[in-house]
Amino acid sequence: MDTDGTQDARDARATPVPRPAGPPPPMPSSAPFEAPAASVPAPGPPPAPEHAPSTGPTLREWLHVPRIADAPGTWAYGHRPRPPEEPERTPTRQLITGALISFLAGLLLWSLLWNGYLGSFWVWPLIVLTPDSWPGTETGVMADHVYSALVIGIMAVVFGRLGRWPELAGRVVGRGPGSLPKETLPPPPEPEDDPAEWPELRAAGQGDVAARLASEVRDGRMNDVDYARIRRAWHSVRADPSRLTAFAEAVRGNGAAACVHPSNKRDLPVRAARHDLFVRQVRLGTVHDGERTPYARRGTGLALDPVLLGTSLLAVGPPGAGKTRALVRPVVESLSLQALAGQAAVIAVCASGTQLGPDDAYDVVVGIGHPESVYDLDLYGGTNDPDEAAAVLAEGLVGDLTDTDSRRATTALAQLLGPFRAAHGRLPAIPELRELLDGEPTALAALREALDTDGHHSMRRELDARERQSGAAGDPGRALADRVALLDRPAFTGFFDTSGRTRPFSLRSLEHPLRVRIDLPERGHAEASRLLARLVLAQFTANAAVRADRSLFACLVLDDATRTLTEETLRGVQRLRSVNAGAVLTLRTLDDVPEALHTALLGAVGCRMAFSGITTWDGKRFAEAWGTEWVETRDVTQRTVFADQPLTRAIHAFRKLVTGKAVTTDAVTVRKVERERWSASELAHSVPAGHAVLSLRTVDGEHAPPLLVDLRN
């Protein structure tokens, strides 16, 4: 039995050495996401783990931390919601003054009482409650001291409340009203509710399986990836009870290594971000604690998960703003961990040399233009249908050209791919396709002869139609040939092969929990890199929509989406949220996309991110997308006070002589006005370095307003 068919990916990795799985790293991150059914692998010999010492909480402690997500993007691990309304915060100086005045007033009252200036009424309870023989004795003196201490205590309570001493003390030590409580580990739950004891398995009558997994947790042999992976496998068993026997045997035989990923890996070589696989979240930073931020979100952690990435995310920021470091790598890392847990498939596309983790953190690394690359890229997306291949290839080749009709380009390619497929049983490689598009007589004659020999007369008519249309007005053949020529270079010799000599990676593999990185030859072949990125995006949107099994969350991460977005690909991105898939796109500026697509692009994605340093022109587009809100403003008007009485005029004159200012009175006007959530000028000039403004939307339609996020924390 295999896992989601992922046994096909067992060889899809550059280094097959399994990495030891240890206890969970410090403060792991995740977000709950009920995945559909997945198959359970047959039991086999587990990789021999070497457990490194844990520097953070144990897996049991990690499981016991409460997770509360009261708004989209809230880091749920240990989150404690703030009060619904912001408490009135008295200035510290005012608290100190009030406390000092109340202390002096209490001291004065005690002095008056002690010295008898207010009479002796306050001692009558002592006189009534003590015998007449006590005065003058040791017992009487002790009773006087106890009574005086009691009176002082009562006065301290009364004047302390008047002077707000507890609030001042809390403010001094940082635990006063309005301050966030420190994160502490809660007491362990009851056994029947303890996730470390696997109550779901016990409730289903699998007590021995649950006991084996619980012992793995207690003994430190299970990490957070193991827990998420086995939990996912159990959900697949609930969906298909026929898998129960294989699941139980795998757990009894392998323990924490049961249902392991086809790569036999149970963790990544290194983690650069904080993850919580229990709820599939990755933490990006901390929401800024400022007036522009809603009170409930101030100082809270901000995280992403598949529920948000399912609406796709667009990030815009200049070079050096931190898009790769603060966004792309954490997201790719999180999805890679979820892939190891059988929950996701991730395709990361970046320029060669981009720091997205080591090669052994991926199952497939396609280094286009690198002779030592183990894998090739399937130019046709894994399909053998000439029409389907022509549609995707035409979008990748000429989809960005405004003077070329993509539909006519699709027809032109189909008129060549169909006959070639019929004659040779495969689709053409790059040199062969270029010859056909250029109208090379020898290549066309050979193809025509092969069709006649095999009796493919209908395909012969397709080829003849292509020859007649070639060179006509509006024919896309020349543009297609020019773009294919970008890939027919010596640096790409041996790549994009269709004869079976290479190991091509196909985006048809999105039904498997794969971790894939495609390195583009940006240096020296920038135009070809843009073409390939556009082709991968077109293939991803096409294949994600036709997956038979959509239980895995599929995500494409484009580290640089410059000149990759077209009208058709944007429509494909919009459809991703309905097929449990999403895309993360980064741009240096919106000008890297045709101006006609700016509005469609910002409307196609649910999450929008503006990094520090964007231009006012880009800021204007974001401001329009985020819209306006009603806010309460206070206008203060100062008016000079003119006195009628001579004494009052003299006092005002003396005050002006001392302060240098005339006596005024303030008139406060409170009103509600509509203003932009973030203006173009604020986005361009008020976002500090290392920060970004991020708005979020879930696949269910819940949304969060634009939030200023500190990506360094």
mmCIF file of N, CA and C in Angstrom, residues 113-206:
data_model
loop_
_atom_site.group_PDB
_atom_site.id
_atom_site.type_symbol
_atom_site.label_atom_id
_atom_site.label_comp_id
_atom_site.label_asym_id
_atom_site.label_seq_id
_atom_site.Cartn_x
_atom_site.Cartn_y
_atom_site.Cartn_z
ATOM 1 N N LEU A 113 -5.590 61.932 64.111
ATOM 2 C CA LEU A 113 -6.249 60.977 64.999
ATOM 3 C C LEU A 113 -5.344 60.607 66.172
ATOM 4 N N TRP A 114 -4.086 60.368 65.925
ATOM 5 C CA TRP A 114 -3.166 59.918 66.961
ATOM 6 C C TRP A 114 -2.943 60.978 68.028
ATOM 7 N N ASN A 115 -2.898 62.232 67.585
ATOM 8 C CA ASN A 115 -2.661 63.326 68.526
ATOM 9 C C ASN A 115 -3.947 63.853 69.152
ATOM 10 N N GLY A 116 -5.091 63.282 68.819
ATOM 11 C CA GLY A 116 -6.347 63.644 69.457
ATOM 12 C C GLY A 116 -6.984 64.903 68.957
ATOM 13 N N TYR A 117 -6.509 65.456 67.849
ATOM 14 C CA TYR A 117 -7.105 66.690 67.348
ATOM 15 C C TYR A 117 -8.522 66.467 66.829
ATOM 16 N N LEU A 118 -8.861 65.234 66.521
ATOM 17 C CA LEU A 118 -10.214 64.946 66.028
ATOM 18 C C LEU A 118 -11.048 64.227 67.073
ATOM 19 N N GLY A 119 -10.580 64.261 68.302
ATOM 20 C CA GLY A 119 -11.312 63.596 69.365
ATOM 21 C C GLY A 119 -10.873 62.159 69.520
ATOM 22 N N SER A 120 -11.573 61.470 70.434
ATOM 23 C CA SER A 120 -11.195 60.081 70.716
ATOM 24 C C SER A 120 -12.268 59.092 70.267
ATOM 25 N N PHE A 121 -13.145 59.546 69.353
ATOM 26 C CA PHE A 121 -14.234 58.665 68.917
ATOM 27 C C PHE A 121 -13.710 57.393 68.243
ATOM 28 N N TRP A 122 -12.509 57.519 67.638
ATOM 29 C CA TRP A 122 -12.026 56.386 66.841
ATOM 30 C C TRP A 122 -11.515 55.222 67.704
ATOM 31 N N VAL A 123 -11.358 55.483 69.032
ATOM 32 C CA VAL A 123 -10.869 54.405 69.887
ATOM 33 C C VAL A 123 -11.991 53.740 70.682
ATOM 34 N N TRP A 124 -13.253 54.199 70.483
ATOM 35 C CA TRP A 124 -14.325 53.611 71.291
ATOM 36 C C TRP A 124 -14.505 52.121 71.058
ATOM 37 N N PRO A 125 -14.277 51.557 69.809
ATOM 38 C CA PRO A 125 -14.387 50.078 69.690
ATOM 39 C C PRO A 125 -13.388 49.350 70.582
ATOM 40 N N LEU A 126 -12.176 49.916 70.729
ATOM 41 C CA LEU A 126 -11.194 49.274 71.601
ATOM 42 C C LEU A 126 -11.652 49.319 73.054
ATOM 43 N N ILE A 127 -12.220 50.462 73.455
ATOM 44 C CA ILE A 127 -12.685 50.610 74.846
ATOM 45 C C ILE A 127 -13.837 49.654 75.129
ATOM 46 N N VAL A 128 -14.733 49.500 74.149
ATOM 47 C CA VAL A 128 -15.904 48.651 74.353
ATOM 48 C C VAL A 128 -15.519 47.173 74.409
ATOM 49 N N LEU A 129 -14.537 46.787 73.573
ATOM 50 C CA LEU A 129 -14.223 45.372 73.429
ATOM 51 C C LEU A 129 -13.182 44.856 74.416
ATOM 52 N N THR A 130 -12.502 45.736 75.155
ATOM 53 C CA THR A 130 -11.466 45.280 76.098
ATOM 54 C C THR A 130 -11.946 45.460 77.538
ATOM 55 N N PRO A 131 -11.531 44.576 78.445
ATOM 56 C CA PRO A 131 -11.927 44.692 79.867
ATOM 57 C C PRO A 131 -11.336 45.969 80.496
ATOM 58 N N ASP A 132 -11.981 46.409 81.596
ATOM 59 C CA ASP A 132 -11.514 47.621 82.285
ATOM 60 C C ASP A 132 -10.170 47.408 82.966
ATOM 61 N N SER A 133 -9.798 46.143 83.193
ATOM 62 C CA SER A 133 -8.540 45.875 83.902
ATOM 63 C C SER A 133 -7.316 45.908 82.981
ATOM 64 N N TRP A 134 -7.508 46.039 81.653
ATOM 65 C CA TRP A 134 -6.381 45.977 80.719
ATOM 66 C C TRP A 134 -5.566 47.267 80.653
ATOM 67 N N PRO A 135 -6.202 48.454 80.698
ATOM 68 C CA PRO A 135 -5.401 49.683 80.540
ATOM 69 C C PRO A 135 -4.243 49.709 81.540
ATOM 70 N N GLY A 136 -3.041 50.074 81.070
ATOM 71 C CA GLY A 136 -1.857 50.181 81.891
ATOM 72 C C GLY A 136 -1.080 48.894 82.013
ATOM 73 N N THR A 137 -1.639 47.766 81.537
ATOM 74 C CA THR A 137 -0.939 46.484 81.612
ATOM 75 C C THR A 137 -0.291 46.167 80.266
ATOM 76 N N GLU A 138 0.534 45.093 80.282
ATOM 77 C CA GLU A 138 1.182 44.677 79.026
ATOM 78 C C GLU A 138 0.148 44.232 78.007
ATOM 79 N N THR A 139 -0.865 43.574 78.480
ATOM 80 C CA THR A 139 -1.922 43.125 77.573
ATOM 81 C C THR A 139 -2.624 44.311 76.942
ATOM 82 N N GLY A 140 -2.875 45.355 77.749
ATOM 83 C CA GLY A 140 -3.518 46.545 77.211
ATOM 84 C C GLY A 140 -2.660 47.241 76.175
ATOM 85 N N VAL A 141 -1.329 47.318 76.462
ATOM 86 C CA VAL A 141 -0.433 47.950 75.484
ATOM 87 C C VAL A 141 -0.422 47.167 74.178
ATOM 88 N N MET A 142 -0.383 45.820 74.289
ATOM 89 C CA MET A 142 -0.395 44.999 73.072
ATOM 90 C C MET A 142 -1.699 45.180 72.309
ATOM 91 N N ALA A 143 -2.818 45.278 73.051
ATOM 92 C CA ALA A 143 -4.110 45.495 72.398
ATOM 93 C C ALA A 143 -4.130 46.833 71.682
ATOM 94 N N ASP A 144 -3.526 47.895 72.322
ATOM 95 C CA ASP A 144 -3.448 49.202 71.654
ATOM 96 C C ASP A 144 -2.674 49.103 70.338
ATOM 97 N N HIS A 145 -1.541 48.358 70.339
ATOM 98 C CA HIS A 145 -0.733 48.238 69.122
ATOM 99 C C HIS A 145 -1.483 47.486 68.029
ATOM 100 N N VAL A 146 -2.173 46.406 68.435
ATOM 101 C CA VAL A 146 -2.922 45.632 67.446
ATOM 102 C C VAL A 146 -4.046 46.467 66.855
ATOM 103 N N TYR A 147 -4.738 47.221 67.692
ATOM 104 C CA TYR A 147 -5.838 48.044 67.202
ATOM 105 C C TYR A 147 -5.316 49.138 66.286
ATOM 106 N N SER A 148 -4.189 49.769 66.674
ATOM 107 C CA SER A 148 -3.612 50.819 65.828
ATOM 108 C C SER A 148 -3.200 50.244 64.471
ATOM 109 N N ALA A 149 -2.609 49.034 64.486
ATOM 110 C CA ALA A 149 -2.220 48.409 63.216
ATOM 111 C C ALA A 149 -3.442 48.114 62.357
ATOM 112 N N LEU A 150 -4.550 47.704 63.024
ATOM 113 C CA LEU A 150 -5.769 47.430 62.282
ATOM 114 C C LEU A 150 -6.322 48.702 61.646
ATOM 115 N N VAL A 151 -6.304 49.797 62.392
ATOM 116 C CA VAL A 151 -6.794 51.074 61.852
ATOM 117 C C VAL A 151 -5.902 51.531 60.698
ATOM 118 N N ILE A 152 -4.575 51.398 60.873
ATOM 119 C CA ILE A 152 -3.653 51.795 59.806
ATOM 120 C C ILE A 152 -3.903 50.946 58.551
ATOM 121 N N GLY A 153 -4.164 49.650 58.732
ATOM 122 C CA GLY A 153 -4.437 48.788 57.581
ATOM 123 C C GLY A 153 -5.698 49.206 56.849
ATOM 124 N N ILE A 154 -6.752 49.527 57.631
ATOM 125 C CA ILE A 154 -8.001 49.971 56.996
ATOM 126 C C ILE A 154 -7.770 51.266 56.228
ATOM 127 N N MET A 155 -7.027 52.203 56.843
ATOM 128 C CA MET A 155 -6.741 53.468 56.164
ATOM 129 C C MET A 155 -5.894 53.233 54.912
ATOM 130 N N ALA A 156 -4.952 52.284 54.982
ATOM 131 C CA ALA A 156 -4.114 52.002 53.812
ATOM 132 C C ALA A 156 -4.956 51.452 52.668
ATOM 133 N N VAL A 157 -5.931 50.591 53.013
ATOM 134 C CA VAL A 157 -6.793 50.051 51.968
ATOM 135 C C VAL A 157 -7.632 51.150 51.340
ATOM 136 N N VAL A 158 -8.213 52.000 52.188
ATOM 137 C CA VAL A 158 -9.082 53.064 51.675
ATOM 138 C C VAL A 158 -8.292 54.056 50.833
ATOM 139 N N PHE A 159 -7.199 54.581 51.401
ATOM 140 C CA PHE A 159 -6.424 55.574 50.657
ATOM 141 C C PHE A 159 -5.666 54.932 49.482
ATOM 142 N N GLY A 160 -5.341 53.624 49.602
ATOM 143 C CA GLY A 160 -4.710 52.939 48.466
ATOM 144 C C GLY A 160 -5.641 52.832 47.284
ATOM 145 N N ARG A 161 -6.913 52.571 47.568
ATOM 146 C CA ARG A 161 -7.882 52.518 46.474
ATOM 147 C C ARG A 161 -8.112 53.891 45.889
ATOM 148 N N LEU A 162 -8.154 54.909 46.776
ATOM 149 C CA LEU A 162 -8.325 56.269 46.265
ATOM 150 C C LEU A 162 -7.127 56.700 45.419
ATOM 151 N N GLY A 163 -5.950 56.317 45.860
ATOM 152 C CA GLY A 163 -4.735 56.708 45.134
ATOM 153 C C GLY A 163 -4.297 55.721 44.077
ATOM 154 N N ARG A 164 -5.056 54.604 43.888
ATOM 155 C CA ARG A 164 -4.773 53.614 42.847
ATOM 156 C C ARG A 164 -3.355 53.057 42.997
ATOM 157 N N TRP A 165 -3.000 52.713 44.248
ATOM 158 C CA TRP A 165 -1.673 52.148 44.495
ATOM 159 C C TRP A 165 -1.466 50.804 43.785
ATOM 160 N N PRO A 166 -2.468 49.873 43.763
ATOM 161 C CA PRO A 166 -2.223 48.597 43.069
ATOM 162 C C PRO A 166 -1.905 48.788 41.588
ATOM 163 N N GLU A 167 -2.624 49.712 40.924
ATOM 164 C CA GLU A 167 -2.359 49.944 39.504
ATOM 165 C C GLU A 167 -0.962 50.502 39.292
ATOM 166 N N LEU A 168 -0.544 51.409 40.174
ATOM 167 C CA LEU A 168 0.803 51.965 40.054
ATOM 168 C C LEU A 168 1.854 50.882 40.277
ATOM 169 N N ALA A 169 1.622 50.022 41.281
ATOM 170 C CA ALA A 169 2.581 48.945 41.531
ATOM 171 C C ALA A 169 2.653 47.991 40.344
ATOM 172 N N GLY A 170 1.473 47.662 39.777
ATOM 173 C CA GLY A 170 1.474 46.800 38.606
ATOM 174 C C GLY A 170 2.145 47.443 37.416
ATOM 175 N N ARG A 171 1.968 48.759 37.262
ATOM 176 C CA ARG A 171 2.615 49.461 36.158
ATOM 177 C C ARG A 171 4.129 49.417 36.301
ATOM 178 N N VAL A 172 4.602 49.513 37.541
ATOM 179 C CA VAL A 172 6.045 49.525 37.775
ATOM 180 C C VAL A 172 6.658 48.173 37.436
ATOM 181 N N VAL A 173 5.973 47.073 37.810
ATOM 182 C CA VAL A 173 6.536 45.746 37.551
ATOM 183 C C VAL A 173 6.043 45.156 36.238
ATOM 184 N N GLY A 174 5.223 45.921 35.466
ATOM 185 C CA GLY A 174 4.795 45.463 34.156
ATOM 186 C C GLY A 174 3.669 44.468 34.168
ATOM 187 N N ARG A 175 2.855 44.415 35.228
ATOM 188 C CA ARG A 175 1.756 43.454 35.294
ATOM 189 C C ARG A 175 0.447 44.147 35.590
ATOM 190 N N GLY A 176 0.365 45.435 35.255
ATOM 191 C CA GLY A 176 -0.839 46.181 35.557
ATOM 192 C C GLY A 176 -1.934 45.928 34.549
ATOM 193 N N PRO A 177 -3.121 46.540 34.733
ATOM 194 C CA PRO A 177 -4.221 46.373 33.794
ATOM 195 C C PRO A 177 -3.799 46.819 32.407
ATOM 196 N N GLY A 178 -4.168 46.057 31.412
ATOM 197 C CA GLY A 178 -3.839 46.379 30.036
ATOM 198 C C GLY A 178 -2.560 45.749 29.562
ATOM 199 N N SER A 179 -1.751 45.226 30.479
ATOM 200 C CA SER A 179 -0.513 44.568 30.055
ATOM 201 C C SER A 179 -0.808 43.114 29.734
ATOM 202 N N LEU A 180 -0.076 42.566 28.769
ATOM 203 C CA LEU A 180 -0.301 41.191 28.353
ATOM 204 C C LEU A 180 0.335 40.225 29.344
ATOM 205 N N PRO A 181 -0.362 39.187 29.726
ATOM 206 C CA PRO A 181 0.237 38.205 30.633
ATOM 207 C C PRO A 181 1.340 37.447 29.938
ATOM 208 N N LYS A 182 2.297 36.992 30.706
ATOM 209 C CA LYS A 182 3.400 36.243 30.139
ATOM 210 C C LYS A 182 2.929 34.846 29.743
ATOM 211 N N GLU A 183 3.566 34.319 28.676
ATOM 212 C CA GLU A 183 3.207 32.996 28.170
ATOM 213 C C GLU A 183 3.749 31.923 29.104
ATOM 214 N N THR A 184 2.840 31.132 29.632
ATOM 215 C CA THR A 184 3.242 30.041 30.530
ATOM 216 C C THR A 184 2.588 28.758 30.052
ATOM 217 N N LEU A 185 3.201 27.656 30.372
ATOM 218 C CA LEU A 185 2.646 26.372 30.010
ATOM 219 C C LEU A 185 1.482 26.041 30.935
ATOM 220 N N PRO A 186 0.312 25.696 30.385
ATOM 221 C CA PRO A 186 -0.846 25.397 31.219
ATOM 222 C C PRO A 186 -0.702 24.031 31.854
ATOM 223 N N PRO A 187 -1.525 23.755 32.866
ATOM 224 C CA PRO A 187 -1.487 22.410 33.461
ATOM 225 C C PRO A 187 -1.935 21.375 32.441
ATOM 226 N N PRO A 188 -1.420 20.163 32.531
ATOM 227 C CA PRO A 188 -1.782 19.129 31.547
ATOM 228 C C PRO A 188 -3.262 18.810 31.613
ATOM 229 N N PRO A 189 -3.872 18.501 30.465
ATOM 230 C CA PRO A 189 -5.299 18.182 30.460
ATOM 231 C C PRO A 189 -5.554 16.798 31.027
ATOM 232 N N GLU A 190 -6.824 16.483 31.157
ATOM 233 C CA GLU A 190 -7.211 15.157 31.624
ATOM 234 C C GLU A 190 -6.810 14.106 30.575
ATOM 235 N N PRO A 191 -6.535 12.865 31.014
ATOM 236 C CA PRO A 191 -6.072 11.839 30.068
ATOM 237 C C PRO A 191 -6.989 11.664 28.868
ATOM 238 N N GLU A 192 -8.319 11.738 29.096
ATOM 239 C CA GLU A 192 -9.223 11.514 27.973
ATOM 240 C C GLU A 192 -9.207 12.671 26.970
ATOM 241 N N ASP A 193 -8.662 13.819 27.366
ATOM 242 C CA ASP A 193 -8.564 14.965 26.464
ATOM 243 C C ASP A 193 -7.123 15.288 26.092
ATOM 244 N N ASP A 194 -6.177 14.481 26.531
ATOM 245 C CA ASP A 194 -4.765 14.767 26.300
ATOM 246 C C ASP A 194 -4.383 14.319 24.889
ATOM 247 N N PRO A 195 -4.005 15.261 23.994
ATOM 248 C CA PRO A 195 -3.638 14.836 22.636
ATOM 249 C C PRO A 195 -2.411 13.944 22.613
ATOM 250 N N ALA A 196 -1.562 14.029 23.638
ATOM 251 C CA ALA A 196 -0.377 13.166 23.679
ATOM 252 C C ALA A 196 -0.747 11.712 23.950
ATOM 253 N N GLU A 197 -1.970 11.453 24.405
ATOM 254 C CA GLU A 197 -2.430 10.093 24.674
ATOM 255 C C GLU A 197 -3.274 9.536 23.530
ATOM 256 N N TRP A 198 -3.442 10.304 22.440
ATOM 257 C CA TRP A 198 -4.171 9.863 21.249
ATOM 258 C C TRP A 198 -5.579 9.379 21.598
ATOM 259 N N PRO A 199 -6.406 10.259 22.162
ATOM 260 C CA PRO A 199 -7.757 9.828 22.576
ATOM 261 C C PRO A 199 -8.632 9.385 21.412
ATOM 262 N N GLU A 200 -8.417 9.918 20.190
ATOM 263 C CA GLU A 200 -9.241 9.521 19.061
ATOM 264 C C GLU A 200 -9.051 8.037 18.741
ATOM 265 N N LEU A 201 -7.808 7.574 18.829
ATOM 266 C CA LEU A 201 -7.548 6.158 18.562
ATOM 267 C C LEU A 201 -8.152 5.282 19.651
ATOM 268 N N ARG A 202 -8.059 5.738 20.913
ATOM 269 C CA ARG A 202 -8.639 4.951 22.012
ATOM 270 C C ARG A 202 -10.152 4.863 21.867
ATOM 271 N N ALA A 203 -10.772 5.987 21.446
ATOM 272 C CA ALA A 203 -12.220 5.982 21.287
ATOM 273 C C ALA A 203 -12.653 5.057 20.152
ATOM 274 N N ALA A 204 -11.756 4.842 19.173
ATOM 275 C CA ALA A 204 -12.081 3.959 18.050
ATOM 276 C C ALA A 204 -11.720 2.504 18.339
ATOM 277 N N GLY A 205 -11.323 2.186 19.572
ATOM 278 C CA GLY A 205 -11.000 0.821 19.930
ATOM 279 C C GLY A 205 -9.584 0.395 19.604
ATOM 280 N N GLN A 206 -8.714 1.332 19.289
ATOM 281 C CA GLN A 206 -7.317 1.026 18.979
ATOM 282 C C GLN A 206 -6.442 1.391 20.175
#
